[in-house]
Short mmCIF file of C-alpha atoms in Angstrom, two decimals:
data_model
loop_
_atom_site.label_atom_id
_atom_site.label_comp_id
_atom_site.label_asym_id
_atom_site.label_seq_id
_atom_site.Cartn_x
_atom_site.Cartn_y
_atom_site.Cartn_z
CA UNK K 1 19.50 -20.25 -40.03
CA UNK K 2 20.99 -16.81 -38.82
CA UNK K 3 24.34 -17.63 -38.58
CA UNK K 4 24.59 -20.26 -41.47
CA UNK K 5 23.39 -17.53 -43.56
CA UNK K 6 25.99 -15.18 -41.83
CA UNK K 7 28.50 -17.92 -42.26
CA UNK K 8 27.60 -18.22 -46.21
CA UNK K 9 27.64 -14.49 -46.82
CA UNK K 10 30.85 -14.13 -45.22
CA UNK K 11 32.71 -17.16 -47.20
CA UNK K 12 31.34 -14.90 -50.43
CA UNK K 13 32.49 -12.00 -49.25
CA UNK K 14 35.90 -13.82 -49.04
CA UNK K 15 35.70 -15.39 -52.12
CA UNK K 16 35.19 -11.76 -54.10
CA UNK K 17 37.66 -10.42 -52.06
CA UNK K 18 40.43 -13.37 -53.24
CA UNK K 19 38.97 -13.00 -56.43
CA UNK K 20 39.84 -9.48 -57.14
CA UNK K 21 43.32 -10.12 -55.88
CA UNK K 22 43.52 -12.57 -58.26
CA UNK K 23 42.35 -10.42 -61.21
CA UNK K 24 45.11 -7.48 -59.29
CA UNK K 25 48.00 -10.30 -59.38
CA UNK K 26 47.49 -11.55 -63.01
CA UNK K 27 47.13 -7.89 -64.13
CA UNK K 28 50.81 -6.94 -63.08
CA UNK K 29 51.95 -10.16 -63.95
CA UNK K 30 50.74 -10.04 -67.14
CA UNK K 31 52.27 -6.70 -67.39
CA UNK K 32 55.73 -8.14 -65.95
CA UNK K 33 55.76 -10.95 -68.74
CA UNK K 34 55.22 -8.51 -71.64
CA UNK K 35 57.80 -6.19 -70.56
CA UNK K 36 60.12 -9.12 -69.96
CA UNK K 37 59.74 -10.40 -73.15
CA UNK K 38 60.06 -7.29 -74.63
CA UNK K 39 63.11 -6.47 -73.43
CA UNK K 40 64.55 -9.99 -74.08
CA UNK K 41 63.37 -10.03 -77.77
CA UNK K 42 65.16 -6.18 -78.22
CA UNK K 43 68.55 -7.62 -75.88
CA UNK K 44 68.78 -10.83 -78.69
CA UNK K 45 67.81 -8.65 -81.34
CA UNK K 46 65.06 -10.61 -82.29
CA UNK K 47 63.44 -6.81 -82.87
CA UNK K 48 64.75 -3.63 -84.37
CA UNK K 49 64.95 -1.64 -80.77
CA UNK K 50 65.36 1.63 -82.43
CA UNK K 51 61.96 1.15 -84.46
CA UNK K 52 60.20 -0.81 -81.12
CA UNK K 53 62.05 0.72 -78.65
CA UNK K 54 62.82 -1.53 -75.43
CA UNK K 55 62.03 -1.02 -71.44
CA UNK K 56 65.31 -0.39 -70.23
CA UNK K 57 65.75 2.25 -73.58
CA UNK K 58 62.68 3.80 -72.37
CA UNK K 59 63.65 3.37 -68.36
CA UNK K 60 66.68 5.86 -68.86
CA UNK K 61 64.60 8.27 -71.34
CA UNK K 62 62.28 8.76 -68.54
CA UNK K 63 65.06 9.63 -65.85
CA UNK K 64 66.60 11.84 -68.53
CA UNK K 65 63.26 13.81 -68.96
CA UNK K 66 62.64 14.24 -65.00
CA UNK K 67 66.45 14.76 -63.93
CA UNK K 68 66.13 17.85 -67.01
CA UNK K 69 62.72 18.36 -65.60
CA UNK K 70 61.18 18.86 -69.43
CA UNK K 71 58.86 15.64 -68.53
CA UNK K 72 57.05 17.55 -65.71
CA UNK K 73 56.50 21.00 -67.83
CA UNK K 74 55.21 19.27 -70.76
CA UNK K 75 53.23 16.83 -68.65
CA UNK K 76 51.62 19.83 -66.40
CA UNK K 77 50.67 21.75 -69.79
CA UNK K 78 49.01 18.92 -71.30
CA UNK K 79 47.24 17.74 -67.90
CA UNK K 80 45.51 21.56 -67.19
CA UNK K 81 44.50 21.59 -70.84
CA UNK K 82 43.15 18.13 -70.91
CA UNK K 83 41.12 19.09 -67.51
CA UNK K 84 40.23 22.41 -68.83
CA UNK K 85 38.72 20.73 -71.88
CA UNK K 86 37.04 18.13 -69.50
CA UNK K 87 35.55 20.08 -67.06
CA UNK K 88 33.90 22.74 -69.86
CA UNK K 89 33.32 19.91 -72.45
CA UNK K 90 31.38 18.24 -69.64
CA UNK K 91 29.56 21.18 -68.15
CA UNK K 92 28.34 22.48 -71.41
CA UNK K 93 27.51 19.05 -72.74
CA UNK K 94 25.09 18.38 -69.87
CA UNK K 95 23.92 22.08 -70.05
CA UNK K 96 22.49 21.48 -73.43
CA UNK K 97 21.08 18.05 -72.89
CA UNK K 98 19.15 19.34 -70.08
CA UNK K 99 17.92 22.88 -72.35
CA UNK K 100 17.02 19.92 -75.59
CA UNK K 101 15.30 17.44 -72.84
CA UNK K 102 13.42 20.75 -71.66
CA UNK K 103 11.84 21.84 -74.52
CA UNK K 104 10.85 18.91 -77.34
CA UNK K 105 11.16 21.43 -79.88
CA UNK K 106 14.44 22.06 -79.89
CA UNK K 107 15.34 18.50 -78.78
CA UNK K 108 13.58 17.59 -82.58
CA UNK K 109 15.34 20.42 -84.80
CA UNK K 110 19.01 20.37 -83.43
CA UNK K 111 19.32 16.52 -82.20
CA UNK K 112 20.34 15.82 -86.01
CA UNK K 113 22.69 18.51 -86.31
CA UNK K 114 24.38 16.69 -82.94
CA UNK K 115 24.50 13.51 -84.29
CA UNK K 116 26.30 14.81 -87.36
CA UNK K 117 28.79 16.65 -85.33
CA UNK K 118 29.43 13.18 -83.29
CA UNK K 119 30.17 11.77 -86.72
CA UNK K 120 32.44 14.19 -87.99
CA UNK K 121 36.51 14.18 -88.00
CA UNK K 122 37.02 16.53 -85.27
CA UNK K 123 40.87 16.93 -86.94
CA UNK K 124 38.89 18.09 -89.89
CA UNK K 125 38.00 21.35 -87.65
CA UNK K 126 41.45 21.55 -86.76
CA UNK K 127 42.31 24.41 -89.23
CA UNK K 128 39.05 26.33 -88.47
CA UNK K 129 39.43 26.18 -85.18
CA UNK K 130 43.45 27.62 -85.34
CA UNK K 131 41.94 30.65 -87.52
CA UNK K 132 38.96 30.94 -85.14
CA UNK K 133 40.91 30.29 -81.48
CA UNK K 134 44.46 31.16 -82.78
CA UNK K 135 47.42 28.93 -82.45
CA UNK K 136 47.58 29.31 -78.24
CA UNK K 137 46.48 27.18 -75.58
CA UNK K 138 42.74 28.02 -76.53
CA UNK K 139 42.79 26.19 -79.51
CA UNK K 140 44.01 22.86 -77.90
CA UNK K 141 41.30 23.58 -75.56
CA UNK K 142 38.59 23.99 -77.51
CA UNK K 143 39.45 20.95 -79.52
CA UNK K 144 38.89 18.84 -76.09
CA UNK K 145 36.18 20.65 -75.68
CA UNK K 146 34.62 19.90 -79.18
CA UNK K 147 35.15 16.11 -78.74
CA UNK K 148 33.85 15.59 -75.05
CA UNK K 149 31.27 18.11 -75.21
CA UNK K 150 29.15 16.20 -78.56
CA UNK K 151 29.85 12.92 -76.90
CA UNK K 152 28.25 14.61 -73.29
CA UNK K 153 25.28 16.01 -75.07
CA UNK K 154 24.16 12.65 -76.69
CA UNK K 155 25.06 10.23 -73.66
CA UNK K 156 22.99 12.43 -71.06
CA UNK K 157 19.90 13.81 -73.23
CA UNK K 158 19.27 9.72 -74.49
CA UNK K 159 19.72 8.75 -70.57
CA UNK K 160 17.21 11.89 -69.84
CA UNK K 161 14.90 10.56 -72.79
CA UNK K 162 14.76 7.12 -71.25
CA UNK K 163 13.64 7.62 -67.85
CA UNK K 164 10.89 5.90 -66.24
CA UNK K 165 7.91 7.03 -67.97
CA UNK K 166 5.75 5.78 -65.66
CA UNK K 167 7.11 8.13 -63.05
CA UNK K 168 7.14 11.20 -64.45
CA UNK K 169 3.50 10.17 -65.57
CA UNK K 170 2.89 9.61 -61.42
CA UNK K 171 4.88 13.14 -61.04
CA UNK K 172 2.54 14.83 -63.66
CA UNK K 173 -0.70 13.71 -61.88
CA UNK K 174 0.89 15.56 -58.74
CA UNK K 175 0.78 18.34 -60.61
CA UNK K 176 4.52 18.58 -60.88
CA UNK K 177 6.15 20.70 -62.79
CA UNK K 178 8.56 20.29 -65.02
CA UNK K 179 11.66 21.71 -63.02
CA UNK K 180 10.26 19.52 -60.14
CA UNK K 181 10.49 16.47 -62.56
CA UNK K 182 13.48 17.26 -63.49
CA UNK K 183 15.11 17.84 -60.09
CA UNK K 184 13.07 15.01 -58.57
CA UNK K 185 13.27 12.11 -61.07
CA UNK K 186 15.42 12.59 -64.21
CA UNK K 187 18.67 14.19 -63.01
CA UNK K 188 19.01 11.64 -59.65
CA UNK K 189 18.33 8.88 -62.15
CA UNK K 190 21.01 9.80 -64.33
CA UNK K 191 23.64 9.92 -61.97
CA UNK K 192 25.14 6.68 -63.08
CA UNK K 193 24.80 8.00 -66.65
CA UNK K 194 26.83 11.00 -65.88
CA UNK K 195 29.46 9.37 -63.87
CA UNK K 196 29.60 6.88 -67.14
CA UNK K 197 29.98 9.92 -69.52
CA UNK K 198 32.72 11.51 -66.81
CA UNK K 199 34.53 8.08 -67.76
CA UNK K 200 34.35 8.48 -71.48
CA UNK K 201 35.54 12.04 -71.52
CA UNK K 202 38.68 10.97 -69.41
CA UNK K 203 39.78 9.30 -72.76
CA UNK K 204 37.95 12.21 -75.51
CA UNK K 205 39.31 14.97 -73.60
CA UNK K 206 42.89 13.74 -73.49
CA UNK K 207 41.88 12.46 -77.34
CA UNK K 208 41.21 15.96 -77.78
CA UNK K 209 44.48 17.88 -75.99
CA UNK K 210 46.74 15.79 -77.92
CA UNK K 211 45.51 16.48 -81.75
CA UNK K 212 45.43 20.01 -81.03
CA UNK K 213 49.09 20.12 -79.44
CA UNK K 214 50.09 18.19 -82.68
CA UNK K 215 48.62 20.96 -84.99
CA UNK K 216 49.59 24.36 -82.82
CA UNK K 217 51.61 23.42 -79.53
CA UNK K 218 55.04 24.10 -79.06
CA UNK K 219 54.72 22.24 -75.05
CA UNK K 220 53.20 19.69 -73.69
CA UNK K 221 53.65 15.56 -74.26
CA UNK K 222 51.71 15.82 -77.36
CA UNK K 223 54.38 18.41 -78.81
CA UNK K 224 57.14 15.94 -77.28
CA UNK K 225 55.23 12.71 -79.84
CA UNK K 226 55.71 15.15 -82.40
CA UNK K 227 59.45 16.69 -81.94
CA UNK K 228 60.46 12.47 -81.34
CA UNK K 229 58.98 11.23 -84.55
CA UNK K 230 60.66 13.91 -86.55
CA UNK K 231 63.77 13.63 -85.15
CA UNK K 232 63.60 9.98 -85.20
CA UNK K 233 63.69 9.61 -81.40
CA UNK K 234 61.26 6.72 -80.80
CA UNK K 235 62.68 6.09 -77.64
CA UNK K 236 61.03 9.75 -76.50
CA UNK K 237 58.16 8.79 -78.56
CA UNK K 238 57.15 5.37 -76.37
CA UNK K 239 58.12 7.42 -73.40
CA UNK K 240 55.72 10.18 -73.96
CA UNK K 241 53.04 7.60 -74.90
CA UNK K 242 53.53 5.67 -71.55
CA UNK K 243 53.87 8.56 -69.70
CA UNK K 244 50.29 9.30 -71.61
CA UNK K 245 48.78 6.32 -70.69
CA UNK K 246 49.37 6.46 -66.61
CA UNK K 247 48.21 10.21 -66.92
CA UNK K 248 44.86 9.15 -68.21
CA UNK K 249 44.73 5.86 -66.08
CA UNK K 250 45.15 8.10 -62.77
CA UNK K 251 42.49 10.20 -63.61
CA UNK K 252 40.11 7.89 -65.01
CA UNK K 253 40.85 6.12 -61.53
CA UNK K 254 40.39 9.53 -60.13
CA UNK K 255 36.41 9.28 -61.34
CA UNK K 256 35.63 5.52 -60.72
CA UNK K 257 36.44 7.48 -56.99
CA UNK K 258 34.19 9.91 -57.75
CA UNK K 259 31.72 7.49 -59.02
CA UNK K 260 31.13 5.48 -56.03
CA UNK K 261 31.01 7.95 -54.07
CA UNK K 262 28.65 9.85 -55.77
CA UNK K 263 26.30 6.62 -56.71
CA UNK K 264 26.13 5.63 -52.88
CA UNK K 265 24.20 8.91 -51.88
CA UNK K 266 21.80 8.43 -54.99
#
């Protein structure tokens, strides 16, 4: 029974294994195929290439941008904002779930006022927050840190408010406290909701570094978006926007790391 159990487990072990290299494979092929067609549809001129751009247009803007090395100043300016508004939009978010968890009080008078900022048009604030901030680097940052930081609060506190009841009951009949609680039971239990929340922020806080380099930047990729469209440069545009989406995918891969890591020890 032993080893036809070992046998079994080790066929599924395989078969997950070939699995995800099958889900790996189809991925870049699927990737290979769009770009292919792409590229043949611009070649035949089946599309306007200097509306939709084309892979090999956007192939030599790229080696353009890195042998001039603007690509790596504007990306480096909009990466340490977008982290800057990450780490502080995250930090502060879970800092004031834990204070409105803490005491019910406050949870009931300012959990409305948080779910009304969630719903709000952060680029509404944009304006404000120039006048407030000023038209440097702090603005763009506090704009990430406005978007990540609402979506941080409301993720953790509703993870915090749905912990097993039943064990904090068990806790409360030890005469725990409710630091001890907290340290003991709601905040391992909510790892996996953090780690989820560090996920979502990947994507608000680079969300957030963006708009605000569109309103007051004069560097970074989000000022490039802006200089391309006005100048009619869509090849710099889909560059940018590429360039964009591998920034965020490496750091989003970056915390799925971080995640299992993390969710192992808890």
């Amino acid at each position: 029974m032993k080893n036809t159990f070992t046998r079994e487990h080790l066929l599924f072990l395989r078969a997950q294994k070939t699995r995800k290299i099958l889900v790996h494979v189809t991925q870049i092929g699927v990737l290979i195929v769009a770009l292919a067609l792409w590229e043949l549809a611009a070649q035949l001129e089946w599309i306007d290439s200097f509306i939709t751009s084309s892979p090999s247009r956007i192939w030599n803007t790229l080696i353009e941008l890195i042998g001039n090395g603007t690509l790596w100043h504007h990306a480096a300016v909009s990466t340490l904002e977008t982290l800057a508004g990450f780490v502080i939009g995250t930090v502060l978010g879970y800092l004031i779930a834990v204070i409105l968890w803490w005491n019910n009080f406050l949870k009931d008078v300012f959990e409305p006022y948080v779910v009304v900022l969630n719903s709000l048009p952060k680029i509404a604030l944009g304006p404000i927050i120039i006048i407030w901030a000023g038209t440097g680097k702090a603005s763009i940052i506090t704009m990430a840190v406005l978007i990540s930081v609402v979506i941080t609060t409301i993720t953790i506190l509703n993870g915090f408010l749905e912990t097993d009841k039943e064990k904090a009951l068990l806790l409360r009949s030890m005469r725990a406290n409710r630091f001890q609680i907290f340290t003991k039971l709601v905040a391992p239990a909510n790892v996996p909701t953090l780690m989820a929340t560090l996920k979502i922020n990947v994507g608000m806080a680079w969300i957030g570094s963006i708009m605000g380099e569109y309103l007051v930047s004069k560097e970074g990729l989000g000022y490039l978006l802006v200089y391309g469209s006005q100048v009619f440069r869509l090849d710099l545009v889909m560059t940018c926007t590429i360039v964009l989406c591998v920034l965020a995918g490496v750091m989003y891969a970056i915390v799925s790391i971080l995640e299992k890591i993390v969710v192992k020890k808890f």
